[in-house]
mmCIF file with all atom_site columns, C-alpha atoms in Angstrom:
data_model
loop_
_atom_site.group_PDB
_atom_site.id
_atom_site.type_symbol
_atom_site.label_atom_id
_atom_site.label_alt_id
_atom_site.label_comp_id
_atom_site.label_asym_id
_atom_site.label_entity_id
_atom_site.label_seq_id
_atom_site.pdbx_PDB_ins_code
_atom_site.Cartn_x
_atom_site.Cartn_y
_atom_site.Cartn_z
_atom_site.occupancy
_atom_site.B_iso_or_equiv
_atom_site.pdbx_formal_charge
_atom_site.auth_seq_id
_atom_site.auth_comp_id
_atom_site.auth_asym_id
_atom_site.auth_atom_id
_atom_site.pdbx_PDB_model_num
ATOM 1   C CA . ASN M 1 1   ? 19.099 33.611 -72.727 1.00 0.00 ? 103 ASN M CA 1
ATOM 2   C CA . ALA M 1 2   ? 18.667 32.590 -69.080 1.00 0.00 ? 104 ALA M CA 1
ATOM 3   C CA . GLY M 1 3   ? 20.199 29.078 -69.314 1.00 0.00 ? 105 GLY M CA 1
ATOM 4   C CA . VAL M 1 4   ? 19.238 26.883 -66.345 1.00 0.00 ? 106 VAL M CA 1
ATOM 5   C CA . THR M 1 5   ? 17.122 28.596 -63.685 1.00 0.00 ? 107 THR M CA 1
ATOM 6   C CA . GLN M 1 6   ? 16.602 27.097 -60.231 1.00 0.00 ? 108 GLN M CA 1
ATOM 7   C CA . THR M 1 7   ? 14.176 28.295 -57.588 1.00 0.00 ? 109 THR M CA 1
ATOM 8   C CA . PRO M 1 8   ? 14.233 28.896 -54.721 1.00 0.00 ? 110 PRO M CA 1
ATOM 9   C CA . LYS M 1 9   ? 17.881 29.760 -54.010 1.00 0.00 ? 111 LYS M CA 1
ATOM 10  C CA . PHE M 1 10  ? 17.505 29.061 -50.297 1.00 0.00 ? 112 PHE M CA 1
ATOM 11  C CA . GLN M 1 11  ? 14.973 27.009 -48.333 1.00 0.00 ? 113 GLN M CA 1
ATOM 12  C CA . VAL M 1 12  ? 14.563 25.849 -44.744 1.00 0.00 ? 114 VAL M CA 1
ATOM 13  C CA . LEU M 1 13  ? 12.184 22.945 -44.094 1.00 0.00 ? 115 LEU M CA 1
ATOM 14  C CA . LYS M 1 14  ? 11.031 21.153 -41.017 1.00 0.00 ? 116 LYS M CA 1
ATOM 15  C CA . THR M 1 15  ? 11.436 17.389 -40.862 1.00 0.00 ? 117 THR M CA 1
ATOM 16  C CA . GLY M 1 16  ? 8.499  15.723 -42.578 1.00 0.00 ? 118 GLY M CA 1
ATOM 17  C CA . GLN M 1 17  ? 7.527  18.677 -44.746 1.00 0.00 ? 119 GLN M CA 1
ATOM 18  C CA . SER M 1 18  ? 7.320  18.314 -48.487 1.00 0.00 ? 120 SER M CA 1
ATOM 19  C CA . MET M 1 19  ? 8.432  20.709 -51.179 1.00 0.00 ? 121 MET M CA 1
ATOM 20  C CA . THR M 1 20  ? 9.348  20.975 -54.836 1.00 0.00 ? 122 THR M CA 1
ATOM 21  C CA . LEU M 1 21  ? 12.590 22.389 -56.164 1.00 0.00 ? 123 LEU M CA 1
ATOM 22  C CA . GLN M 1 22  ? 11.994 24.001 -59.527 1.00 0.00 ? 124 GLN M CA 1
ATOM 23  C CA . CYS M 1 23  ? 14.290 23.794 -62.543 1.00 0.00 ? 125 CYS M CA 1
ATOM 24  C CA . ALA M 1 24  ? 13.703 25.328 -65.953 1.00 0.00 ? 126 ALA M CA 1
ATOM 25  C CA . GLN M 1 25  ? 15.915 25.648 -69.033 1.00 0.00 ? 127 GLN M CA 1
ATOM 26  C CA . ASP M 1 26  ? 15.313 27.683 -72.161 1.00 0.00 ? 128 ASP M CA 1
ATOM 27  C CA . MET M 1 27  ? 17.920 26.033 -74.401 1.00 0.00 ? 129 MET M CA 1
ATOM 28  C CA . ASN M 1 28  ? 15.648 23.245 -75.721 1.00 0.00 ? 130 ASN M CA 1
ATOM 29  C CA . HIS M 1 29  ? 17.988 20.666 -74.184 1.00 0.00 ? 131 HIS M CA 1
ATOM 30  C CA . GLU M 1 30  ? 16.676 17.124 -74.131 1.00 0.00 ? 132 GLU M CA 1
ATOM 31  C CA . TYR M 1 31  ? 18.771 15.885 -71.215 1.00 0.00 ? 133 TYR M CA 1
ATOM 32  C CA . MET M 1 32  ? 18.278 17.147 -67.647 1.00 0.00 ? 134 MET M CA 1
ATOM 33  C CA . SER M 1 33  ? 19.629 15.975 -64.308 1.00 0.00 ? 135 SER M CA 1
ATOM 34  C CA . TRP M 1 34  ? 19.485 16.693 -60.602 1.00 0.00 ? 136 TRP M CA 1
ATOM 35  C CA . TYR M 1 35  ? 22.595 16.473 -58.415 1.00 0.00 ? 137 TYR M CA 1
ATOM 36  C CA . ARG M 1 36  ? 23.187 17.030 -54.741 1.00 0.00 ? 138 ARG M CA 1
ATOM 37  C CA . GLN M 1 37  ? 26.465 18.332 -53.360 1.00 0.00 ? 139 GLN M CA 1
ATOM 38  C CA . ASP M 1 38  ? 27.656 17.592 -49.854 1.00 0.00 ? 140 ASP M CA 1
ATOM 39  C CA . PRO M 1 39  ? 31.003 18.592 -48.319 1.00 0.00 ? 141 PRO M CA 1
ATOM 40  C CA . GLY M 1 40  ? 33.756 16.197 -49.392 1.00 0.00 ? 142 GLY M CA 1
ATOM 41  C CA . MET M 1 41  ? 31.358 14.127 -51.510 1.00 0.00 ? 143 MET M CA 1
ATOM 42  C CA . GLY M 1 42  ? 31.483 15.902 -54.852 1.00 0.00 ? 144 GLY M CA 1
ATOM 43  C CA . LEU M 1 43  ? 28.252 15.889 -56.854 1.00 0.00 ? 145 LEU M CA 1
ATOM 44  C CA . ARG M 1 44  ? 26.012 12.842 -56.734 1.00 0.00 ? 146 ARG M CA 1
ATOM 45  C CA . LEU M 1 45  ? 23.310 12.143 -59.283 1.00 0.00 ? 147 LEU M CA 1
ATOM 46  C CA . ILE M 1 46  ? 19.765 11.906 -57.921 1.00 0.00 ? 148 ILE M CA 1
ATOM 47  C CA . HIS M 1 47  ? 17.557 11.534 -61.016 1.00 0.00 ? 149 HIS M CA 1
ATOM 48  C CA . TYR M 1 48  ? 17.908 12.284 -64.689 1.00 0.00 ? 150 TYR M CA 1
ATOM 49  C CA . SER M 1 49  ? 15.754 12.568 -67.790 1.00 0.00 ? 151 SER M CA 1
ATOM 50  C CA . VAL M 1 50  ? 16.526 11.965 -71.457 1.00 0.00 ? 152 VAL M CA 1
ATOM 51  C CA . GLY M 1 51  ? 13.402 13.718 -72.704 1.00 0.00 ? 153 GLY M CA 1
ATOM 52  C CA . ALA M 1 52  ? 9.852  14.692 -71.868 1.00 0.00 ? 154 ALA M CA 1
ATOM 53  C CA . GLY M 1 53  ? 8.043  11.808 -70.232 1.00 0.00 ? 155 GLY M CA 1
ATOM 54  C CA . ILE M 1 54  ? 11.227 9.805  -69.545 1.00 0.00 ? 156 ILE M CA 1
ATOM 55  C CA . THR M 1 55  ? 13.043 9.747  -66.207 1.00 0.00 ? 157 THR M CA 1
ATOM 56  C CA . ASP M 1 56  ? 15.432 7.383  -64.454 1.00 0.00 ? 158 ASP M CA 1
ATOM 57  C CA . GLN M 1 57  ? 17.202 7.007  -61.125 1.00 0.00 ? 159 GLN M CA 1
ATOM 58  C CA . GLY M 1 58  ? 20.752 8.060  -60.403 1.00 0.00 ? 160 GLY M CA 1
ATOM 59  C CA . GLU M 1 59  ? 23.059 7.141  -57.518 1.00 0.00 ? 161 GLU M CA 1
ATOM 60  C CA . VAL M 1 60  ? 20.990 8.521  -54.624 1.00 0.00 ? 162 VAL M CA 1
ATOM 61  C CA . PRO M 1 61  ? 17.281 8.547  -55.627 1.00 0.00 ? 163 PRO M CA 1
ATOM 62  C CA . ASN M 1 62  ? 15.663 7.582  -52.320 1.00 0.00 ? 164 ASN M CA 1
ATOM 63  C CA . GLY M 1 63  ? 13.407 10.255 -50.863 1.00 0.00 ? 165 GLY M CA 1
ATOM 64  C CA . TYR M 1 64  ? 13.089 12.146 -54.147 1.00 0.00 ? 166 TYR M CA 1
ATOM 65  C CA . ASN M 1 65  ? 10.633 12.070 -57.037 1.00 0.00 ? 167 ASN M CA 1
ATOM 66  C CA . VAL M 1 66  ? 10.854 13.697 -60.451 1.00 0.00 ? 168 VAL M CA 1
ATOM 67  C CA . SER M 1 67  ? 8.682  14.134 -63.509 1.00 0.00 ? 169 SER M CA 1
ATOM 68  C CA . ARG M 1 68  ? 9.302  15.617 -66.951 1.00 0.00 ? 170 ARG M CA 1
ATOM 69  C CA . SER M 1 69  ? 6.039  16.746 -68.508 1.00 0.00 ? 171 SER M CA 1
ATOM 70  C CA . THR M 1 70  ? 7.733  19.342 -70.739 1.00 0.00 ? 172 THR M CA 1
ATOM 71  C CA . THR M 1 71  ? 11.170 19.739 -72.294 1.00 0.00 ? 173 THR M CA 1
ATOM 72  C CA . GLU M 1 72  ? 11.760 22.926 -70.308 1.00 0.00 ? 174 GLU M CA 1
ATOM 73  C CA . ASP M 1 73  ? 10.915 21.860 -66.751 1.00 0.00 ? 175 ASP M CA 1
ATOM 74  C CA . PHE M 1 74  ? 12.301 19.176 -64.454 1.00 0.00 ? 176 PHE M CA 1
ATOM 75  C CA . PRO M 1 75  ? 11.042 19.618 -60.869 1.00 0.00 ? 177 PRO M CA 1
ATOM 76  C CA . LEU M 1 76  ? 12.475 17.649 -57.942 1.00 0.00 ? 178 LEU M CA 1
ATOM 77  C CA . ARG M 1 77  ? 10.068 16.700 -55.150 1.00 0.00 ? 179 ARG M CA 1
ATOM 78  C CA . LEU M 1 78  ? 10.946 15.901 -51.575 1.00 0.00 ? 180 LEU M CA 1
ATOM 79  C CA . LEU M 1 79  ? 8.021  13.930 -50.214 1.00 0.00 ? 181 LEU M CA 1
ATOM 80  C CA . SER M 1 80  ? 8.940  13.970 -46.513 1.00 0.00 ? 182 SER M CA 1
ATOM 81  C CA . ALA M 1 81  ? 12.069 15.966 -45.796 1.00 0.00 ? 183 ALA M CA 1
ATOM 82  C CA . ALA M 1 82  ? 14.748 14.512 -43.535 1.00 0.00 ? 184 ALA M CA 1
ATOM 83  C CA . PRO M 1 83  ? 17.854 16.166 -42.039 1.00 0.00 ? 185 PRO M CA 1
ATOM 84  C CA . SER M 1 84  ? 19.985 13.907 -44.255 1.00 0.00 ? 186 SER M CA 1
ATOM 85  C CA . GLN M 1 85  ? 18.586 15.804 -47.230 1.00 0.00 ? 187 GLN M CA 1
ATOM 86  C CA . THR M 1 86  ? 20.252 19.010 -46.110 1.00 0.00 ? 188 THR M CA 1
ATOM 87  C CA . SER M 1 87  ? 22.451 19.782 -49.093 1.00 0.00 ? 189 SER M CA 1
ATOM 88  C CA . VAL M 1 88  ? 22.996 22.003 -52.098 1.00 0.00 ? 190 VAL M CA 1
ATOM 89  C CA . TYR M 1 89  ? 20.967 20.848 -55.088 1.00 0.00 ? 191 TYR M CA 1
ATOM 90  C CA . PHE M 1 90  ? 21.977 21.509 -58.673 1.00 0.00 ? 192 PHE M CA 1
ATOM 91  C CA . CYS M 1 91  ? 19.939 21.076 -61.811 1.00 0.00 ? 193 CYS M CA 1
ATOM 92  C CA . ALA M 1 92  ? 21.729 20.679 -65.135 1.00 0.00 ? 194 ALA M CA 1
ATOM 93  C CA . SER M 1 93  ? 20.822 20.277 -68.795 1.00 0.00 ? 195 SER M CA 1
ATOM 94  C CA . ARG M 1 94  ? 22.601 19.419 -72.014 1.00 0.00 ? 196 ARG M CA 1
ATOM 95  C CA . SER M 1 95  ? 22.066 18.662 -75.665 1.00 0.00 ? 197 SER M CA 1
ATOM 96  C CA . GLY M 1 96  ? 23.843 16.054 -77.706 1.00 0.00 ? 198 GLY M CA 1
ATOM 97  C CA . ASN M 1 97  ? 27.200 14.856 -76.450 1.00 0.00 ? 199 ASN M CA 1
ATOM 98  C CA . TYR M 1 98  ? 28.352 18.129 -74.929 1.00 0.00 ? 200 TYR M CA 1
ATOM 99  C CA . GLY M 1 99  ? 28.813 18.864 -71.248 1.00 0.00 ? 201 GLY M CA 1
ATOM 100 C CA . TYR M 1 100 ? 26.033 19.817 -68.889 1.00 0.00 ? 202 TYR M CA 1
ATOM 101 C CA . THR M 1 101 ? 25.123 23.422 -68.108 1.00 0.00 ? 203 THR M CA 1
ATOM 102 C CA . PHE M 1 102 ? 24.387 23.861 -64.404 1.00 0.00 ? 204 PHE M CA 1
ATOM 103 C CA . GLY M 1 103 ? 22.038 26.152 -62.543 1.00 0.00 ? 205 GLY M CA 1
ATOM 104 C CA . SER M 1 104 ? 23.276 28.194 -59.600 1.00 0.00 ? 206 SER M CA 1
ATOM 105 C CA . GLY M 1 105 ? 21.847 25.803 -57.012 1.00 0.00 ? 207 GLY M CA 1
ATOM 106 C CA . THR M 1 106 ? 19.276 25.581 -54.220 1.00 0.00 ? 208 THR M CA 1
ATOM 107 C CA . ARG M 1 107 ? 20.608 25.511 -50.675 1.00 0.00 ? 209 ARG M CA 1
ATOM 108 C CA . LEU M 1 108 ? 18.268 23.380 -48.587 1.00 0.00 ? 210 LEU M CA 1
ATOM 109 C CA . THR M 1 109 ? 18.369 22.994 -44.816 1.00 0.00 ? 211 THR M CA 1
ATOM 110 C CA . VAL M 1 110 ? 16.109 20.487 -43.066 1.00 0.00 ? 212 VAL M CA 1
ATOM 111 C CA . VAL M 1 111 ? 15.744 21.028 -39.331 1.00 0.00 ? 213 VAL M CA 1
ATOM 112 C CA . GLY Z 2 1   ? 30.738 -0.112 -59.509 1.00 0.00 ? 253 GLY Z CA 1
ATOM 113 C CA . GLN Z 2 2   ? 33.335 2.141  -60.954 1.00 0.00 ? 254 GLN Z CA 1
ATOM 114 C CA . GLN Z 2 3   ? 35.860 3.877  -58.750 1.00 0.00 ? 255 GLN Z CA 1
ATOM 115 C CA . LEU Z 2 4   ? 36.848 7.434  -59.576 1.00 0.00 ? 256 LEU Z CA 1
ATOM 116 C CA . ASN Z 2 5   ? 39.761 8.992  -57.762 1.00 0.00 ? 257 ASN Z CA 1
ATOM 117 C CA . GLN Z 2 6   ? 40.575 12.659 -58.096 1.00 0.00 ? 258 GLN Z CA 1
ATOM 118 C CA . SER Z 2 7   ? 43.751 14.027 -56.568 1.00 0.00 ? 259 SER Z CA 1
ATOM 119 C CA . PRO Z 2 8   ? 44.887 15.998 -54.807 1.00 0.00 ? 260 PRO Z CA 1
ATOM 120 C CA . GLN Z 2 9   ? 41.854 16.825 -52.690 1.00 0.00 ? 261 GLN Z CA 1
ATOM 121 C CA . SER Z 2 10  ? 43.219 20.288 -51.965 1.00 0.00 ? 262 SER Z CA 1
ATOM 122 C CA . MET Z 2 11  ? 46.088 22.510 -53.022 1.00 0.00 ? 263 MET Z CA 1
ATOM 123 C CA . PHE Z 2 12  ? 47.542 25.632 -51.436 1.00 0.00 ? 264 PHE Z CA 1
ATOM 124 C CA . ILE Z 2 13  ? 49.835 27.492 -53.810 1.00 0.00 ? 265 ILE Z CA 1
ATOM 125 C CA . GLN Z 2 14  ? 51.395 30.886 -54.420 1.00 0.00 ? 266 GLN Z CA 1
ATOM 126 C CA . GLU Z 2 15  ? 50.107 33.114 -57.172 1.00 0.00 ? 267 GLU Z CA 1
ATOM 127 C CA . GLY Z 2 16  ? 52.057 32.476 -60.354 1.00 0.00 ? 268 GLY Z CA 1
ATOM 128 C CA . GLU Z 2 17  ? 52.706 28.790 -59.669 1.00 0.00 ? 269 GLU Z CA 1
ATOM 129 C CA . ASP Z 2 18  ? 51.615 26.025 -61.995 1.00 0.00 ? 270 ASP Z CA 1
ATOM 130 C CA . VAL Z 2 19  ? 48.943 23.539 -60.893 1.00 0.00 ? 271 VAL Z CA 1
ATOM 131 C CA . SER Z 2 20  ? 48.429 19.913 -61.814 1.00 0.00 ? 272 SER Z CA 1
ATOM 132 C CA . MET Z 2 21  ? 45.558 17.611 -60.858 1.00 0.00 ? 273 MET Z CA 1
ATOM 133 C CA . ASN Z 2 22  ? 44.357 14.263 -62.155 1.00 0.00 ? 274 ASN Z CA 1
ATOM 134 C CA . CYS Z 2 23  ? 41.612 11.698 -62.157 1.00 0.00 ? 275 CYS Z CA 1
ATOM 135 C CA . THR Z 2 24  ? 41.901 7.955  -62.449 1.00 0.00 ? 276 THR Z CA 1
ATOM 136 C CA . SER Z 2 25  ? 39.194 5.369  -62.823 1.00 0.00 ? 277 SER Z CA 1
ATOM 137 C CA . SER Z 2 26  ? 38.743 1.628  -62.806 1.00 0.00 ? 278 SER Z CA 1
ATOM 138 C CA . SER Z 2 27  ? 36.493 1.970  -65.884 1.00 0.00 ? 279 SER Z CA 1
ATOM 139 C CA . ILE Z 2 28  ? 37.013 3.070  -69.458 1.00 0.00 ? 280 ILE Z CA 1
ATOM 140 C CA . PHE Z 2 29  ? 35.316 6.258  -70.624 1.00 0.00 ? 281 PHE Z CA 1
ATOM 141 C CA . ASN Z 2 30  ? 34.715 7.915  -73.982 1.00 0.00 ? 282 ASN Z CA 1
ATOM 142 C CA . THR Z 2 31  ? 34.585 11.473 -72.724 1.00 0.00 ? 283 THR Z CA 1
ATOM 143 C CA . TRP Z 2 32  ? 36.381 13.356 -69.983 1.00 0.00 ? 284 TRP Z CA 1
ATOM 144 C CA . LEU Z 2 33  ? 35.044 16.721 -68.882 1.00 0.00 ? 285 LEU Z CA 1
ATOM 145 C CA . TRP Z 2 34  ? 36.640 19.174 -66.493 1.00 0.00 ? 286 TRP Z CA 1
ATOM 146 C CA . TYR Z 2 35  ? 34.494 21.624 -64.528 1.00 0.00 ? 287 TYR Z CA 1
ATOM 147 C CA . LYS Z 2 36  ? 35.264 24.510 -62.182 1.00 0.00 ? 288 LYS Z CA 1
ATOM 148 C CA . GLN Z 2 37  ? 32.988 25.625 -59.378 1.00 0.00 ? 289 GLN Z CA 1
ATOM 149 C CA . ASP Z 2 38  ? 33.263 29.087 -57.880 1.00 0.00 ? 290 ASP Z CA 1
ATOM 150 C CA . PRO Z 2 39  ? 31.977 29.608 -54.324 1.00 0.00 ? 291 PRO Z CA 1
ATOM 151 C CA . GLY Z 2 40  ? 28.182 29.785 -54.245 1.00 0.00 ? 292 GLY Z CA 1
ATOM 152 C CA . GLU Z 2 41  ? 27.799 28.886 -57.915 1.00 0.00 ? 293 GLU Z CA 1
ATOM 153 C CA . GLY Z 2 42  ? 27.169 25.841 -60.033 1.00 0.00 ? 294 GLY Z CA 1
ATOM 154 C CA . PRO Z 2 43  ? 29.984 24.067 -61.908 1.00 0.00 ? 295 PRO Z CA 1
ATOM 155 C CA . VAL Z 2 44  ? 31.045 25.539 -65.232 1.00 0.00 ? 296 VAL Z CA 1
ATOM 156 C CA . LEU Z 2 45  ? 32.537 23.468 -68.056 1.00 0.00 ? 297 LEU Z CA 1
ATOM 157 C CA . LEU Z 2 46  ? 36.219 24.247 -68.715 1.00 0.00 ? 298 LEU Z CA 1
ATOM 158 C CA . ILE Z 2 47  ? 37.429 21.614 -71.149 1.00 0.00 ? 299 ILE Z CA 1
ATOM 159 C CA . ALA Z 2 48  ? 35.938 18.591 -72.918 1.00 0.00 ? 300 ALA Z CA 1
ATOM 160 C CA . LEU Z 2 49  ? 38.047 15.676 -74.179 1.00 0.00 ? 301 LEU Z CA 1
ATOM 161 C CA . TYR Z 2 50  ? 36.594 13.166 -76.633 1.00 0.00 ? 302 TYR Z CA 1
ATOM 162 C CA . LYS Z 2 51  ? 39.491 11.005 -77.855 1.00 0.00 ? 303 LYS Z CA 1
ATOM 163 C CA . ALA Z 2 52  ? 42.120 8.886  -76.116 1.00 0.00 ? 304 ALA Z CA 1
ATOM 164 C CA . GLY Z 2 53  ? 45.421 10.737 -76.091 1.00 0.00 ? 305 GLY Z CA 1
ATOM 165 C CA . GLU Z 2 54  ? 43.756 14.060 -76.923 1.00 0.00 ? 306 GLU Z CA 1
ATOM 166 C CA . LEU Z 2 55  ? 45.489 17.121 -75.525 1.00 0.00 ? 307 LEU Z CA 1
ATOM 167 C CA . THR Z 2 56  ? 43.407 20.290 -75.410 1.00 0.00 ? 308 THR Z CA 1
ATOM 168 C CA . SER Z 2 57  ? 44.205 23.791 -74.223 1.00 0.00 ? 309 SER Z CA 1
ATOM 169 C CA . ASN Z 2 58  ? 41.938 26.632 -73.196 1.00 0.00 ? 310 ASN Z CA 1
ATOM 170 C CA . GLY Z 2 59  ? 44.064 29.650 -72.380 1.00 0.00 ? 311 GLY Z CA 1
ATOM 171 C CA . ARG Z 2 60  ? 46.236 28.762 -69.380 1.00 0.00 ? 312 ARG Z CA 1
ATOM 172 C CA . LEU Z 2 61  ? 44.432 25.440 -68.948 1.00 0.00 ? 313 LEU Z CA 1
ATOM 173 C CA . THR Z 2 62  ? 45.617 22.212 -70.553 1.00 0.00 ? 314 THR Z CA 1
ATOM 174 C CA . ALA Z 2 63  ? 43.917 18.841 -70.210 1.00 0.00 ? 315 ALA Z CA 1
ATOM 175 C CA . GLN Z 2 64  ? 44.718 15.422 -71.597 1.00 0.00 ? 316 GLN Z CA 1
ATOM 176 C CA . PHE Z 2 65  ? 42.705 12.245 -72.086 1.00 0.00 ? 317 PHE Z CA 1
ATOM 177 C CA . GLY Z 2 66  ? 44.842 9.263  -71.093 1.00 0.00 ? 318 GLY Z CA 1
ATOM 178 C CA . ILE Z 2 67  ? 45.719 6.596  -73.660 1.00 0.00 ? 319 ILE Z CA 1
ATOM 179 C CA . THR Z 2 68  ? 44.096 3.884  -71.561 1.00 0.00 ? 320 THR Z CA 1
ATOM 180 C CA . ARG Z 2 69  ? 40.909 6.009  -71.408 1.00 0.00 ? 321 ARG Z CA 1
ATOM 181 C CA . LYS Z 2 70  ? 40.890 5.489  -67.647 1.00 0.00 ? 322 LYS Z CA 1
ATOM 182 C CA . ASP Z 2 71  ? 42.505 8.751  -66.640 1.00 0.00 ? 323 ASP Z CA 1
ATOM 183 C CA . SER Z 2 72  ? 42.838 12.452 -67.359 1.00 0.00 ? 324 SER Z CA 1
ATOM 184 C CA . PHE Z 2 73  ? 44.810 15.381 -66.020 1.00 0.00 ? 325 PHE Z CA 1
ATOM 185 C CA . LEU Z 2 74  ? 44.305 19.130 -65.879 1.00 0.00 ? 326 LEU Z CA 1
ATOM 186 C CA . ASN Z 2 75  ? 47.138 21.645 -65.683 1.00 0.00 ? 327 ASN Z CA 1
ATOM 187 C CA . ILE Z 2 76  ? 46.862 25.346 -64.943 1.00 0.00 ? 328 ILE Z CA 1
ATOM 188 C CA . SER Z 2 77  ? 49.855 27.505 -65.749 1.00 0.00 ? 329 SER Z CA 1
ATOM 189 C CA . ALA Z 2 78  ? 50.819 30.757 -63.992 1.00 0.00 ? 330 ALA Z CA 1
ATOM 190 C CA . SER Z 2 79  ? 47.915 30.698 -61.528 1.00 0.00 ? 331 SER Z CA 1
ATOM 191 C CA . ILE Z 2 80  ? 46.009 33.893 -60.755 1.00 0.00 ? 332 ILE Z CA 1
ATOM 192 C CA . PRO Z 2 81  ? 43.591 34.709 -57.907 1.00 0.00 ? 333 PRO Z CA 1
ATOM 193 C CA . SER Z 2 82  ? 40.483 34.025 -60.016 1.00 0.00 ? 334 SER Z CA 1
ATOM 194 C CA . ASP Z 2 83  ? 41.607 30.394 -60.433 1.00 0.00 ? 335 ASP Z CA 1
ATOM 195 C CA . VAL Z 2 84  ? 40.478 29.765 -56.838 1.00 0.00 ? 336 VAL Z CA 1
ATOM 196 C CA . GLY Z 2 85  ? 37.643 27.256 -56.648 1.00 0.00 ? 337 GLY Z CA 1
ATOM 197 C CA . ILE Z 2 86  ? 36.892 23.555 -56.831 1.00 0.00 ? 338 ILE Z CA 1
ATOM 198 C CA . TYR Z 2 87  ? 37.827 21.620 -59.951 1.00 0.00 ? 339 TYR Z CA 1
ATOM 199 C CA . PHE Z 2 88  ? 35.937 18.460 -60.867 1.00 0.00 ? 340 PHE Z CA 1
ATOM 200 C CA . CYS Z 2 89  ? 36.622 15.780 -63.416 1.00 0.00 ? 341 CYS Z CA 1
ATOM 201 C CA . ALA Z 2 90  ? 33.496 14.235 -64.913 1.00 0.00 ? 342 ALA Z CA 1
ATOM 202 C CA . PRO Z 2 91  ? 33.974 11.231 -67.184 1.00 0.00 ? 343 PRO Z CA 1
ATOM 203 C CA . GLN Z 2 92  ? 31.184 9.847  -69.296 1.00 0.00 ? 344 GLN Z CA 1
ATOM 204 C CA . VAL Z 2 93  ? 30.453 6.674  -71.232 1.00 0.00 ? 345 VAL Z CA 1
ATOM 205 C CA . GLN Z 2 94  ? 29.306 7.394  -74.767 1.00 0.00 ? 346 GLN Z CA 1
ATOM 206 C CA . GLY Z 2 95  ? 25.557 7.200  -75.063 1.00 0.00 ? 347 GLY Z CA 1
ATOM 207 C CA . ALA Z 2 96  ? 25.087 7.200  -71.302 1.00 0.00 ? 348 ALA Z CA 1
ATOM 208 C CA . GLN Z 2 97  ? 23.246 10.179 -69.930 1.00 0.00 ? 349 GLN Z CA 1
ATOM 209 C CA . LYS Z 2 98  ? 24.775 9.984  -66.496 1.00 0.00 ? 350 LYS Z CA 1
ATOM 210 C CA . LEU Z 2 99  ? 27.765 12.145 -65.710 1.00 0.00 ? 351 LEU Z CA 1
ATOM 211 C CA . VAL Z 2 100 ? 29.852 10.961 -62.750 1.00 0.00 ? 352 VAL Z CA 1
ATOM 212 C CA . PHE Z 2 101 ? 31.888 13.513 -60.833 1.00 0.00 ? 353 PHE Z CA 1
ATOM 213 C CA . GLY Z 2 102 ? 35.157 13.164 -59.003 1.00 0.00 ? 354 GLY Z CA 1
ATOM 214 C CA . GLN Z 2 103 ? 35.306 14.409 -55.429 1.00 0.00 ? 355 GLN Z CA 1
ATOM 215 C CA . GLY Z 2 104 ? 36.966 17.622 -56.518 1.00 0.00 ? 356 GLY Z CA 1
ATOM 216 C CA . THR Z 2 105 ? 40.258 19.437 -56.027 1.00 0.00 ? 357 THR Z CA 1
ATOM 217 C CA . ARG Z 2 106 ? 39.960 22.603 -53.945 1.00 0.00 ? 358 ARG Z CA 1
ATOM 218 C CA . LEU Z 2 107 ? 42.472 25.197 -55.099 1.00 0.00 ? 359 LEU Z CA 1
ATOM 219 C CA . THR Z 2 108 ? 43.539 28.017 -52.768 1.00 0.00 ? 360 THR Z CA 1
ATOM 220 C CA . ILE Z 2 109 ? 45.967 30.699 -53.937 1.00 0.00 ? 361 ILE Z CA 1
ATOM 221 C CA . ASN Z 2 110 ? 48.030 32.887 -51.669 1.00 0.00 ? 362 ASN Z CA 1
ATOM 222 C CA . PRO Z 2 111 ? 48.712 36.283 -53.242 1.00 0.00 ? 363 PRO Z CA 1
#
């Protein structure tokens, strides 16, 4: 049972490039979320999904897109990377009213 | 919006000491979760609290859900080196899919 799998683990982008951070879970969880973590800021919610085909914005959605075509996958797209998007990104999933299970993160640097 | 204050921001203690940290909010919540994040990893759920006044233990960890439902604390007894990391509170409104995180308490232990 792999849990929540994020790829890649590390990525360096140039300003203006686009990319997709992948997230997959094999626990049949209906809820999935993307967070970013910056020093001294804790974790901030970017986007979340309550099921396939349903997504909504979190606290800091600008510059990011998501889609949820399947229960298992919840990719995060950066359309035009900016240095301010340098961060560690975490994907998480849960079922019912229990706490989220987090992936191990993607460390993104935009130069 | 809601204000969530987690304190202290950092702690430097000797091995064997007890630790106490807390979170307070301007809003009422139905669930309080406590997570721990090891360096280079995603947060891992430690304790979940679902009722006002609830006191729950998990080994050397004890957490309580405040009566007002606006606060929670986490205690660690007889700290050991593997307790090093960042601890986050994460309260949640029932039925809401968003999990809001405190800014974290960074725990450092001197052997």
